[in-house]
Structure formats: structure tokens, C-alpha cells
Short mmCIF file of C-alpha atoms and ligand atoms in Angstrom, two decimals:
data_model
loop_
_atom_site.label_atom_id
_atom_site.label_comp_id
_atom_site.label_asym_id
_atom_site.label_seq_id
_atom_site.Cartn_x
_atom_site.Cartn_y
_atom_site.Cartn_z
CA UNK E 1 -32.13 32.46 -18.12
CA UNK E 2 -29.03 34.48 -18.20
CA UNK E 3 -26.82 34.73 -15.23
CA UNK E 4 -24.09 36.91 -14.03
CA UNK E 5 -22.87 34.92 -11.12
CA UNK E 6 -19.48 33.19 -12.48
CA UNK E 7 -16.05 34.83 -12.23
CA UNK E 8 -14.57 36.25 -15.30
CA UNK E 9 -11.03 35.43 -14.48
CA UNK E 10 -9.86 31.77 -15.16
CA UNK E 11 -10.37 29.16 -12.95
CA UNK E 12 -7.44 27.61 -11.43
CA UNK E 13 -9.49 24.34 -9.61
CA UNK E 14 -8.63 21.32 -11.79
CA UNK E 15 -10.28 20.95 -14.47
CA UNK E 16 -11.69 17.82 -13.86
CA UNK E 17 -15.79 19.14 -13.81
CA UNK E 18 -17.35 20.22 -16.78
CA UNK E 19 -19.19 23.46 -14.59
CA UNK E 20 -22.03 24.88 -16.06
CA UNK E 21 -21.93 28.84 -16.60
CA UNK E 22 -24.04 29.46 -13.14
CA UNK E 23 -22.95 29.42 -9.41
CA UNK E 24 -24.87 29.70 -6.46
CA UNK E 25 -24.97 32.24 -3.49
CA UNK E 26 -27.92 31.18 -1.08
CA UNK E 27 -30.95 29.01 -1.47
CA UNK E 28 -34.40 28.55 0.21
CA UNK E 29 -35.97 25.14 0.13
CA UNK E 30 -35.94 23.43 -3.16
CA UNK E 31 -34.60 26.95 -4.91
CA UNK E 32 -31.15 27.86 -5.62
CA UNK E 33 -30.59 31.50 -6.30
CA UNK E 34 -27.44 33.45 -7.66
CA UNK E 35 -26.14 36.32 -6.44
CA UNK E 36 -28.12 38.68 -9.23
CA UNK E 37 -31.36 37.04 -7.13
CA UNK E 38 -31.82 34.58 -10.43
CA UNK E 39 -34.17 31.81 -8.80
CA UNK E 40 -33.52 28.08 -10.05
CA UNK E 41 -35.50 25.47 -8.57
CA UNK E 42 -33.09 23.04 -7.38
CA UNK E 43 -34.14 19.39 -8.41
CA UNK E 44 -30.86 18.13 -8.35
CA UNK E 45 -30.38 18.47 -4.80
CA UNK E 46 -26.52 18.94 -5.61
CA UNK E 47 -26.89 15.05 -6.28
CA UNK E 48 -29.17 13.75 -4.33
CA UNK E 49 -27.47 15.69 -1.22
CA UNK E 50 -29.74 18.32 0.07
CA UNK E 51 -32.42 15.94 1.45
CA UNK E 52 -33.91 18.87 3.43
CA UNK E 53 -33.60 21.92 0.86
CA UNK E 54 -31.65 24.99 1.41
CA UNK E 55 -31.37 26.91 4.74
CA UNK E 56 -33.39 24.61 6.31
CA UNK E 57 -34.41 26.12 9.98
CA UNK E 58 -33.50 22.96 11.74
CA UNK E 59 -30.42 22.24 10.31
CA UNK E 60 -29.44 25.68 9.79
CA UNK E 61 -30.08 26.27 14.19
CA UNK E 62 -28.14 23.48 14.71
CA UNK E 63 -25.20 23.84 13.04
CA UNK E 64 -24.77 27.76 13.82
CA UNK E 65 -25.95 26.76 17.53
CA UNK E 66 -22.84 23.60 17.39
CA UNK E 67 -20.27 25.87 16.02
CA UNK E 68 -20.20 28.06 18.73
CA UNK E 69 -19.58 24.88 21.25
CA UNK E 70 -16.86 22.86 19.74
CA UNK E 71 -15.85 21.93 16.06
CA UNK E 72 -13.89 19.09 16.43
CA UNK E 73 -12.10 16.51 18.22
CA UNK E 74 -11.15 13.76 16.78
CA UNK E 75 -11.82 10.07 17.54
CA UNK E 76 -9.35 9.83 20.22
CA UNK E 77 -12.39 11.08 22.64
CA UNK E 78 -15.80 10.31 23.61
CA UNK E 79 -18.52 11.40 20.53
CA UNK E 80 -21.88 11.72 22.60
CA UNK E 81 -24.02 12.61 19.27
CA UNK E 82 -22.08 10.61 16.92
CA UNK E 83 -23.06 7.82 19.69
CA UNK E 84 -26.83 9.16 19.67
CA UNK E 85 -26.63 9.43 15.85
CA UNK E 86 -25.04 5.82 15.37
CA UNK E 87 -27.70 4.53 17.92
CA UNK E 88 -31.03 6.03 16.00
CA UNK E 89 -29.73 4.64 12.67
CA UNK E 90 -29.34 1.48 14.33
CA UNK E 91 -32.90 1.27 15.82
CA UNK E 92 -34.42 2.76 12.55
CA UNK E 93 -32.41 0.00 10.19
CA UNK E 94 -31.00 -3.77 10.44
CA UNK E 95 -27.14 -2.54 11.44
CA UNK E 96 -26.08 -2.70 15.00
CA UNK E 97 -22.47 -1.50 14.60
CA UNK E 98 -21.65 2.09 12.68
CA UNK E 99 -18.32 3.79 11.07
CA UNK E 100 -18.77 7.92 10.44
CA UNK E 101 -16.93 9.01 7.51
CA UNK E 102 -16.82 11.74 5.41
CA UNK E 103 -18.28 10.78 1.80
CA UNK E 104 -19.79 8.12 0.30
CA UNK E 105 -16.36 6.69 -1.32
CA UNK E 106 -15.11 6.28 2.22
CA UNK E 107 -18.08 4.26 3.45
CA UNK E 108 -17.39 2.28 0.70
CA UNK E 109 -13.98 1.54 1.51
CA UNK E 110 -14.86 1.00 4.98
CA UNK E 111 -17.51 -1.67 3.77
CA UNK E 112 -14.93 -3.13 1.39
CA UNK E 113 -12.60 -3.86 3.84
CA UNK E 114 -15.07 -4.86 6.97
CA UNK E 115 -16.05 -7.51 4.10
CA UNK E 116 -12.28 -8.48 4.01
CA UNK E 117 -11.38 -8.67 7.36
CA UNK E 118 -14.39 -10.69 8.12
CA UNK E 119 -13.10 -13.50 6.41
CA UNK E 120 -9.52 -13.21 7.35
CA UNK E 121 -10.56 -12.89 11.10
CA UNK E 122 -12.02 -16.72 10.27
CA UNK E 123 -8.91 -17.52 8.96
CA UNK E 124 -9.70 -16.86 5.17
CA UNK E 125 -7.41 -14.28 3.85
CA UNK E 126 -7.99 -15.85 0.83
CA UNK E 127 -11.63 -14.41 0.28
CA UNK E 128 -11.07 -10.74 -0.24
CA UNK E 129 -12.75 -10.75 -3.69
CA UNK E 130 -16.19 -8.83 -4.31
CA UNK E 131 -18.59 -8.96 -6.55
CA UNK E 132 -20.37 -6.04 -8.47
CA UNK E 133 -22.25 -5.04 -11.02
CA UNK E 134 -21.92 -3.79 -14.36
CA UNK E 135 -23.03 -0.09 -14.85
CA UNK E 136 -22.12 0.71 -10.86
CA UNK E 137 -20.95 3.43 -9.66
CA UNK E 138 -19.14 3.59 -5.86
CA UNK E 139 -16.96 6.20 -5.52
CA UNK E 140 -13.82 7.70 -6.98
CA UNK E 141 -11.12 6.27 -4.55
CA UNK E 142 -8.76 3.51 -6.19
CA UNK E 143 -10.48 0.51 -4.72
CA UNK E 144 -14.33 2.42 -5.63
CA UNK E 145 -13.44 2.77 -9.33
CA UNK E 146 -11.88 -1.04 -9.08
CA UNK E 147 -15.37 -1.28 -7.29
CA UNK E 148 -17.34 0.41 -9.76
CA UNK E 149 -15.77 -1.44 -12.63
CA UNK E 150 -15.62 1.55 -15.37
CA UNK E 151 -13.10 1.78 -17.86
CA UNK E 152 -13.34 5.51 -17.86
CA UNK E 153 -12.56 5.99 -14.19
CA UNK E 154 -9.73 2.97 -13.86
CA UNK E 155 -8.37 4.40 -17.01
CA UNK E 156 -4.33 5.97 -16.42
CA UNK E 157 -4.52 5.53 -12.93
CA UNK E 158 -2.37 2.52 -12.46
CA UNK E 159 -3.20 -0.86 -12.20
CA UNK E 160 -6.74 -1.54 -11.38
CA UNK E 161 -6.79 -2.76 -7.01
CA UNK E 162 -7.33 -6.40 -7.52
CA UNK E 163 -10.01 -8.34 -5.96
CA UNK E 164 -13.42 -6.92 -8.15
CA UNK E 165 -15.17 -9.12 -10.13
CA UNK E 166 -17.91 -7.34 -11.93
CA UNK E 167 -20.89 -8.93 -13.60
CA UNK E 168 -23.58 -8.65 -15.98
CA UNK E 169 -26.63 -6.56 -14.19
CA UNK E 170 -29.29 -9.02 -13.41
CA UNK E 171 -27.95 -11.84 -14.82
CA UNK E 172 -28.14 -14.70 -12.48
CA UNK E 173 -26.41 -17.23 -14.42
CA UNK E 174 -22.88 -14.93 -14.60
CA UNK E 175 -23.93 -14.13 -10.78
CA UNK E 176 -23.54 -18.17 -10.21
CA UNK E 177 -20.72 -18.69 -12.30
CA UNK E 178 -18.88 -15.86 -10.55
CA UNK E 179 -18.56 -16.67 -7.12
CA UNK E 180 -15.56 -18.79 -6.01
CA UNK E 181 -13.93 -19.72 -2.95
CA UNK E 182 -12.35 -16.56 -2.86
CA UNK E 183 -15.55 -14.43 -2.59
CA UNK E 184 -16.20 -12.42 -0.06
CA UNK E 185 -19.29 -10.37 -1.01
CA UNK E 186 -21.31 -8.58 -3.08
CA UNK E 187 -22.11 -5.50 -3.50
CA UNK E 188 -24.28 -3.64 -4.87
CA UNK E 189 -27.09 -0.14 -4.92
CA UNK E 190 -30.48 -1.40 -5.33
CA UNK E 191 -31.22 1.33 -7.79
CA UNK E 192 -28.07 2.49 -9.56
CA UNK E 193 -27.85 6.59 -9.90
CA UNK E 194 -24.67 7.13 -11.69
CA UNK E 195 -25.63 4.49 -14.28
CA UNK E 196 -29.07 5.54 -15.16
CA UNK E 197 -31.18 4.95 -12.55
CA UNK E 198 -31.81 1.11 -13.12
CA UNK E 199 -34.04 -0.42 -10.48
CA UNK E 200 -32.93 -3.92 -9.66
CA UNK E 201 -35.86 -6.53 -9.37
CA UNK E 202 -36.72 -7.27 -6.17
CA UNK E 203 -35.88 -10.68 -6.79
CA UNK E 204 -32.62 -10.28 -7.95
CA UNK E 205 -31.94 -8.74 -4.48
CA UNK E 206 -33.91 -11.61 -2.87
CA UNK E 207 -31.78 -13.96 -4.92
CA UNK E 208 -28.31 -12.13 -3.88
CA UNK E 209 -29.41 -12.63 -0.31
CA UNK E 210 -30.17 -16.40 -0.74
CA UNK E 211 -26.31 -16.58 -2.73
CA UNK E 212 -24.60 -15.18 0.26
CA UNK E 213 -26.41 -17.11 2.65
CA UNK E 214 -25.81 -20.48 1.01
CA UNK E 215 -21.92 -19.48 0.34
CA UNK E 216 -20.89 -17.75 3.53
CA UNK E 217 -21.10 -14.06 1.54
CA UNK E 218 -21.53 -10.12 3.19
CA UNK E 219 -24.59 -8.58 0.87
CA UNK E 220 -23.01 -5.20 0.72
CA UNK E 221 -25.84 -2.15 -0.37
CA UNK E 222 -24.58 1.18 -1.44
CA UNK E 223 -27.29 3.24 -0.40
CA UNK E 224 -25.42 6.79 -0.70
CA UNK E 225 -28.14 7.76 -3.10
CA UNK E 226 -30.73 5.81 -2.48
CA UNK E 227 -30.90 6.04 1.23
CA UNK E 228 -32.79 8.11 4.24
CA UNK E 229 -35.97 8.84 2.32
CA UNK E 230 -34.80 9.74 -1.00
CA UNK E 231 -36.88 6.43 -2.74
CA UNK E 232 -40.17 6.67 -0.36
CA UNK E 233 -38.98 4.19 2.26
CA UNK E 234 -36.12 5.04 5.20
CA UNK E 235 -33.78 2.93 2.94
CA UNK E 236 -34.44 1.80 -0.70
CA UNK E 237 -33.65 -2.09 0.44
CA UNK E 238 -36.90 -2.06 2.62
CA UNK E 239 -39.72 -2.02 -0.65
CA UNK E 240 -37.96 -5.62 -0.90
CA UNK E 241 -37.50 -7.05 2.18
CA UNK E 242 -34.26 -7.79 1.86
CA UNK E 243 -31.45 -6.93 4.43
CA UNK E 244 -27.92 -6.71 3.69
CA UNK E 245 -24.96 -7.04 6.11
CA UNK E 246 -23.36 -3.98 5.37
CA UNK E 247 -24.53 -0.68 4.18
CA UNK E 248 -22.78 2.29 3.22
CA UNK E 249 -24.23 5.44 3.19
CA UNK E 250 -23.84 9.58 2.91
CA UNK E 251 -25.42 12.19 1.02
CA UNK E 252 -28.82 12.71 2.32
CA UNK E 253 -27.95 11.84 6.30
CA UNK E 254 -25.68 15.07 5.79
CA UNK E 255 -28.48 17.30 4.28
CA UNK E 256 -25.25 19.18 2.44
CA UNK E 257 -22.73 18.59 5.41
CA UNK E 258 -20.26 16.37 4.10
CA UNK E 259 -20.82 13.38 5.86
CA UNK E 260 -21.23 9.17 4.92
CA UNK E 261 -21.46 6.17 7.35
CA UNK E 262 -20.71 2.08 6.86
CA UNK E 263 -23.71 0.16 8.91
CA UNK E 264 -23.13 -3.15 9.86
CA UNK E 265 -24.47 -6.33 11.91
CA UNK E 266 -22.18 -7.22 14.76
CA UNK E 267 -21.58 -10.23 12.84
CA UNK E 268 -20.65 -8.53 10.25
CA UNK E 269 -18.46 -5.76 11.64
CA UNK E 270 -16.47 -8.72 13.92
CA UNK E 271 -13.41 -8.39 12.24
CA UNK E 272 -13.27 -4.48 12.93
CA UNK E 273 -11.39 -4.61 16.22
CA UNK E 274 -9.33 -1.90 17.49
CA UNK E 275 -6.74 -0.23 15.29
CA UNK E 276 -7.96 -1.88 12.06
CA UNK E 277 -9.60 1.50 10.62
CA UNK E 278 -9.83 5.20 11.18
CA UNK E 279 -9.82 8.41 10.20
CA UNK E 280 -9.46 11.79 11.42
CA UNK E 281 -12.78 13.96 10.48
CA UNK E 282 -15.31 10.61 10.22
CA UNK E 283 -17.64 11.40 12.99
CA UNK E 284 -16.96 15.13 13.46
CA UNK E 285 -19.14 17.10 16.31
CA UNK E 286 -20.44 19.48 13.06
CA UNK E 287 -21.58 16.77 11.11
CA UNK E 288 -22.79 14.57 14.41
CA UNK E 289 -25.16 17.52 14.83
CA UNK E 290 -26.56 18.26 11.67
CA UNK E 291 -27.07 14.21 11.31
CA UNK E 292 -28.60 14.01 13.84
CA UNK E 293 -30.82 16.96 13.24
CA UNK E 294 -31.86 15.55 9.42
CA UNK E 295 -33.06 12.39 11.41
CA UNK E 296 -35.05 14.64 13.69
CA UNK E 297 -36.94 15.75 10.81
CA UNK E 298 -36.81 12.25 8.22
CA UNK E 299 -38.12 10.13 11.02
CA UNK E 300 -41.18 11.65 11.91
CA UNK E 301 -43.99 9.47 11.01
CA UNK E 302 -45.31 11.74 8.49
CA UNK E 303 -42.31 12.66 6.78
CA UNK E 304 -42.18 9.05 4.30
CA UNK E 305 -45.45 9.26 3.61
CA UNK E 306 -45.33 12.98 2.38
CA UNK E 307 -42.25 12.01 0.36
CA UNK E 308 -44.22 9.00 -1.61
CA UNK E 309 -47.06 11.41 -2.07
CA UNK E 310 -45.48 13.76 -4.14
CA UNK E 311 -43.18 11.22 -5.89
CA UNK E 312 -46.41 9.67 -6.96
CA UNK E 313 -47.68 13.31 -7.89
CA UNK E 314 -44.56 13.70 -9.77
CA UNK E 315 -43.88 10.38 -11.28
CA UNK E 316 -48.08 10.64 -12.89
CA UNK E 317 -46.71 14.30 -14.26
CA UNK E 318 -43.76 13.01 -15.97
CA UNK E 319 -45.68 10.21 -17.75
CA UNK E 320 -47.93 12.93 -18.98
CA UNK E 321 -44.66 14.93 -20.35
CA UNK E 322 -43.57 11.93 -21.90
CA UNK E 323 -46.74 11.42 -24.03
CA UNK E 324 -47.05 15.21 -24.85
CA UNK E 325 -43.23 14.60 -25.91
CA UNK E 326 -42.45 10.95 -27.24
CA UNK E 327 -39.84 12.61 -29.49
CA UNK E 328 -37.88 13.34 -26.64
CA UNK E 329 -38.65 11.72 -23.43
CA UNK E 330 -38.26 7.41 -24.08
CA UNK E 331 -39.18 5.82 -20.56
CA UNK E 332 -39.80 7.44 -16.95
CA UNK E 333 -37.77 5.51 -14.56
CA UNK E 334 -37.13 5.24 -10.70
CA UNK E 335 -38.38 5.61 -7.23
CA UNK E 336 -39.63 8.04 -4.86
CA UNK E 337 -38.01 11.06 -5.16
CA UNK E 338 -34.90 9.31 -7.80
CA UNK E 339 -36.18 9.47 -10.81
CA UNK E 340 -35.35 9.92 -14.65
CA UNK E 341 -36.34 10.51 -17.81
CA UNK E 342 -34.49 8.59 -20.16
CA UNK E 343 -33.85 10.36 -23.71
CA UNK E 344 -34.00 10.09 -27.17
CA UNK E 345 -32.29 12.92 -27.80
CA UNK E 346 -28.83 13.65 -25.85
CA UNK E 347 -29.42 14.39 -22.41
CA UNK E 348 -26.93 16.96 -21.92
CA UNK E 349 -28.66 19.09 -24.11
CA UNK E 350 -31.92 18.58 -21.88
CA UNK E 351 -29.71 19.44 -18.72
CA UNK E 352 -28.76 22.86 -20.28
CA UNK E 353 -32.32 23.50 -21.88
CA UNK E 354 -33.68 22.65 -18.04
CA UNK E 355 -31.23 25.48 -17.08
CA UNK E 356 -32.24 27.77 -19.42
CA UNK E 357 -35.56 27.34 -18.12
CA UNK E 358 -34.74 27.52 -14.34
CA UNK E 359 -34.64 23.87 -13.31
CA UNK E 360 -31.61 21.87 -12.12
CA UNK E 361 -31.92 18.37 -13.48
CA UNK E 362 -28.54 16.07 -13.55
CA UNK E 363 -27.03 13.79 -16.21
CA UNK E 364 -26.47 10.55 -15.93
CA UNK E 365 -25.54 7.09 -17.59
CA UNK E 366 -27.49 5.53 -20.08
CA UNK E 367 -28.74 8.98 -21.48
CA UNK E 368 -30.78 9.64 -19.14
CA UNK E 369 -31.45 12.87 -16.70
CA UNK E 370 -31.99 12.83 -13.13
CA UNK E 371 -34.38 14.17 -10.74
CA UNK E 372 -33.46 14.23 -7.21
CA UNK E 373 -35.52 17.48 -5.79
CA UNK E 374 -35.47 18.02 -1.90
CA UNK E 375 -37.74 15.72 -0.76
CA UNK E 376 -39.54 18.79 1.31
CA UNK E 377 -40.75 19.85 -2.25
CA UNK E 378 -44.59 21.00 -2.49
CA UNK E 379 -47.02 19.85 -4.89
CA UNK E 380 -46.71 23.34 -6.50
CA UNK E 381 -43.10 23.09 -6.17
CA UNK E 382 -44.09 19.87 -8.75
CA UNK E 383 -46.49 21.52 -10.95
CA UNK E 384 -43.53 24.46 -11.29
CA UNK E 385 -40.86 22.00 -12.09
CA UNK E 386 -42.77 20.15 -14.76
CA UNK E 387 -43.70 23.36 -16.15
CA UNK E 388 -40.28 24.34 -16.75
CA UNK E 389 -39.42 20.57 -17.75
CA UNK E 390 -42.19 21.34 -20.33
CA UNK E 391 -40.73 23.74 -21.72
CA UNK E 392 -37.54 22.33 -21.68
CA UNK E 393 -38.84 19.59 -23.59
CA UNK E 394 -40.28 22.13 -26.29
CA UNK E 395 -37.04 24.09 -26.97
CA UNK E 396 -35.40 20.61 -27.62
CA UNK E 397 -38.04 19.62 -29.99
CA UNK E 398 -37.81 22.90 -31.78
CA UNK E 399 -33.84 21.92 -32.17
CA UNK E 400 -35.00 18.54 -33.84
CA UNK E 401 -37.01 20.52 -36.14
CA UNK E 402 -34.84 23.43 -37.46
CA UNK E 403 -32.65 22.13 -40.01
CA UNK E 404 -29.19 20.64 -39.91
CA UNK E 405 -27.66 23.33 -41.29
CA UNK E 406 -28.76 26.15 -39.18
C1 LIG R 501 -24.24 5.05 -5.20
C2 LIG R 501 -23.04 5.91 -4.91
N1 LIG R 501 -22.00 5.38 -4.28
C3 LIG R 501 -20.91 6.12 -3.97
C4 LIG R 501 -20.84 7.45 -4.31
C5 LIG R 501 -19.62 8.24 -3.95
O1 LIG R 501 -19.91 9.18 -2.97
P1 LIG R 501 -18.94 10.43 -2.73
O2 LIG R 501 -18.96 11.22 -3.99
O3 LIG R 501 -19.53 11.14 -1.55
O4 LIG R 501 -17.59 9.89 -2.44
C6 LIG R 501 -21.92 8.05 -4.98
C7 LIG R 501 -21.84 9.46 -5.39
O5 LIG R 501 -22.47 9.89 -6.31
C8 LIG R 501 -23.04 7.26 -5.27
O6 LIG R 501 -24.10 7.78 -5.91
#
């Protein structure tokens, strides 16, 4: 599926993307179309982002509707929605305390240091250090690739922000042996995206919960990608029972305005007094709006359920692809509306031949591909996508076929 859509002249962003050949003018629901009117269904959601599709009516009314009343502030004022929209994710979730910010990576920081300052408000500077996870990903900020713990992202940026002690995944025995007196928490996303969408056992998170209750410990959950709907429950932590003290999320609560949030107990957030953290955007009147208008539409009773529906619909049509295509696809894994196929064969190559065949999938650790559609998609919008991941799947094949030389 040729497209037309990408300047000719070179680009002078930083090169720090590898962009495929293919940009975007508009979209309608799950599709994303090109300005020659090439139609790609969109089941990357631009990672895991547009929760509600393209040009939704809601969100689209609301924002055009806000931006002719006021566009920003700043938190030097009262925020009426941003105190509506911190309010409703407080009564929908554990947290009774909320930070706006503007990505993910800044809830994480915000969590990160509400985990610090908790313990030095007690009088335990001492316990700043957190715990995480092998094969995490948090963000791209200084103390989120410290955070995340990979050598690729820490690499030539100075010296690593101290105070991140990373362990095996679900290991409980380097868990134990890890936490000191200088703990403060851990962290971690209950189904890691970045690294290959691993689902940690329920028990592991039941077990983290019991560690930081018998040590004094913040359970920190990244649910940037996990969270408001994406996995078939309001927040991925609730299939377990298990409630952390601090959650940080984005993505999805934006619907594609740029937008994150750190929740917190009151416990939790005590050390947060005033001055102690801010920013200028975090909490804008925009995004306010258009968060609060995604919740309008992810918390109606109905919406959940039609989200684990079609998971299931999609999940049972995967499994199928992966017997009709063992050379290819290994292992279906993931939740809701997060899942992936992990590969034999290299999973860039899948991501292109997905293009090629007018689906948006996304790479990701572990060699394995992502698929994070809207989670408004149809059952047909299903039976499309797996046709086209069919065929993906073929033109692969054929590659493993033709010989080397060719
Ligand atoms: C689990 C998780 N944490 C943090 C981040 C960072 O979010 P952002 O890119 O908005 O800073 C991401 C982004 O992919 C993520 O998936």
C-alpha cells in the first residue's frame, strides 16, 4: 500500500525516530487516513493513546467548544474541571489525592519523588531508593531511564540518577534480597508494554503488596499503558485485587491530548505540601476538558464490558492466526485490548508487512508486535484487522521461503 503523504525534502526534526514512509492527515475511529485518502486501520492507537479513535464527536465538541473559552492559566488559579476531573478518578479508583501533568514520564517523576518525600517528611531522607524491574520501561526523563533500568536509554547521557535498584522480573528471592533500609518503593506496570507485553502474575503483585506493607514501602503502578480501559478493567491492577499507593498515568485519559496524572492516597501524597512540585501546563483547561470528556464516555457501565468483548473476539482470532501460521507467530500474549504476538521471525519486518497491508501494529521488546486498537473498535473492525494481519503473516512466510540469495 503505497503512499504519497511524506515530504520529499529532508527532515530537519532529530533524528532520533526511525519514521516509517507514511504520515497521517485525518482519521475516523480506529482508521488513519493520508492525505491521498489511503485508509489504514489504526491498531496502534499512536501507542496505546487514542483510547477513543479518531475525531471522536465527544471529544472533538469539547475541545473545539473549550478553545473558544479559555486555553490556559496556569496553576496559580482555581482549575474547576481539573478539580471535577481529579475528583471522578478519585471515586472511580483507590487514590484520593491527584497531580496533572503532561506525559507519562512526568507522572513518573512526580510518583518518584512523592515516594521520596514521603519518607523524608518521617524523617528518613535516607530511603529514596526504588525498586524496579528488569525489562521496564517508564519514561525517557533522566530519573525514568535510571527508572527503567536500560542500558540503551542510560547509555551517553551522564551518570545514571542514583537511587534505582532493578531486579529480576518475577523473581521473589532477588525481590527479598533487594530491599534495604534505604527503600522506599517499588515500582512497577502490571503488564509491561515497552518490554513485550509481559503480564505479571497476580501473585507477584499480591506478593509486592504484602513486601511493602511488612517494610514500610509505596507500591508504585505505572499504568500509562495499561490504564482507563485499555486491559478490560478501569485500571489493569483491579483483575488482581491489588491496590498500590501511587499510580501514574497518561495516554488513554488524554484520548490524543497530551496529558498524564500521579494518583495517590492521602497517606501517600503527605509529603507533597506546598511548593514541593509543579509545573506550568500539568492540568491545563484543554486537556481538563477533553479528560474529562474521555471519562464521560469510559465510565459508562457498558463501555468495559464492550471493551472485554471484543478483546475476547480478538484474542480467539489471533490464536487461530497463530495456528494457520506457527512459522511466524510463537505465543499470543496480553490483556484486553494490549496484546501481542510474539515472533519467530523479526518483528519489524511484520510491522512493515502490517503496513503494507493497511494495519498499524507497533514493535516492541522481546520481538514481539503490539496491538493496541481504539478500544471503540467493532467486531468487523476485528475480522478486518485480522484479515490484513493474515495476510501480513503470508507475505512474511513467502520471505522465509524464497531463497537466501534472492
Ligand atoms: C508504561 C509506560 N510508562 C511511561 C511511559 C512514558 O510516557 P511518555 O512517553 O508520555 O512520557 C510510557 C510510554 O510509552 C509507558 O508505556
Amino acid at each position: 500500500m503505497a503512499s504519497a503523504s511524506v515530504s520529499a525534502s529532508p527532515s530537519v526534526l532529530l533524528p532520533t525516530y526511525a519514521r516509517a514512509p507514511v504520515a497521517f492527515e485525518r482519521g475516523e475511529g480506529p482508521w488513519a487516513i493520508t492525505a491521498d485518502g489511503t485508509r489504514y486501520l489504526d491498531f496502534g492507537a499512536g501507542i496505546a493513546v487514542n483510547a477513543l479513535g479518531h475525531a471522536h464527536p465527544h471529544l472533538v465538541k469539547t475541545l473545539t467548544e473549550q478553545a473558544g473559552k479559555i486555553w490556559h492559566t496556569s496553576n496559580l488559579y482555581g482549575a474547576p474541571d481539573g478539580e471535577r476531573l481529579a475528583r471522578r478518578l478519585c471515586e472511580a479508583t483507590f487514590a484520593e489525592r491527584v497531580f496533572f501533568t503532561n506525559s507519562g514520564a512526568e507522572a513518573n517523576e512526580c510518583a518518584i519523588k512523592m515516594a521520596r518525600k514521603y519518607h523524608a517528611a518521617k524523617g528518613h531522607p535516607e530511603r529514596y531508593h526504588i525498586i524496579t524491574f528488569e525489562g521496564a520501561f517508564h519514561g525517557r526523563t533522566l530519573a525514568t531511564i535510571a527508572a527503567g533500568g536500560q542500558q540503551k536509554y542510560i547509555d551517553g547521557f551522564g551518570p545514571k540518577v542514583d537511587g534505582f535498584d532493578q531486579v529480576p522480573f518475577d523473581d521473589e528471592k532477588a525481590l527479598r534480597a533487594a530491599i534495604t533500609p534505604e527503600t522506599a518503593a517499588l515500582m512497577i506496570e502490571p503488564i509491561q508494554g515497552e518490554g513485550g507485553l509481559r503480564t505479571v502474575p497476580g501473585r507477584f503483585l499480591k506478593l509486592l503488596r504484602e513486601l511493602c506493607d511488612e517494610h514500610g514501602l509505596l507500591l508504585i503502578f505505572d499504568e500509562i499503558q495499561t490504564g482507563v480501559g485499555r486491559t478490560g478493567k478501569f485500571f489493569a491492577h483491579e483483575h488482581y485485587g491489588v491496590t498500590p499507593d501511587i499510580m501514574s498515568i497518561a495516554k488513554g485519559i488524554g484520548g490524543g491530548f497530551p496529558m498524564g496524572a500521579c494518583l495517590a492516597t492521602e497517606e501517600a501524597a503527605s509529603g507533597m505540601t506546598l511548593g514541593t512540585h509543579g509545573t506550568t501546563f500539568g492540568g491545563n483547561p484543554l486537556a481538563m476538558a477533553v479528560g474529562n470528556a474521555v471519562l464521560d464516555v469510559v465510565l459508562e457501565p457498558a463501555f468495559i464490558d464492550h471493551v472485554r468483548q471484543v478483546a475476547l473476539r480478538l484474542k480467539q482470532s489471533l490464536a487461530e492466526l497463530k495456528d494457520k501460521h506457527p512459522q511466524v507467530i510463537e505465543e499470543i500474549r496480553g490483556e484486553g485490548l494490549m496484546l501481542g504476538l510474539k515472533l519467530r521471525t523479526l518483528n519489524t519486518e511484520f510491522v512493515n508487512e502490517a503496513r503494507a497491508h493497511g494495519i498499524l501494529v507497533v514493535g516492541a521488546g522481546d520481538n514481539v508486535v503490539r496491538l493496541l486498537p481504539p478500544l471503540i473498535i467493532s467486531d468487523a473492525d476485528v475480522a478486518e484487522a485480522v484479515k490484513r494481519l493474515d495476510a501480513a503473516a503470508s507475505a512474511v512466510e513467502a520471505g522465509l521461503k524464497r531463497p537466501a540469495a534472492e
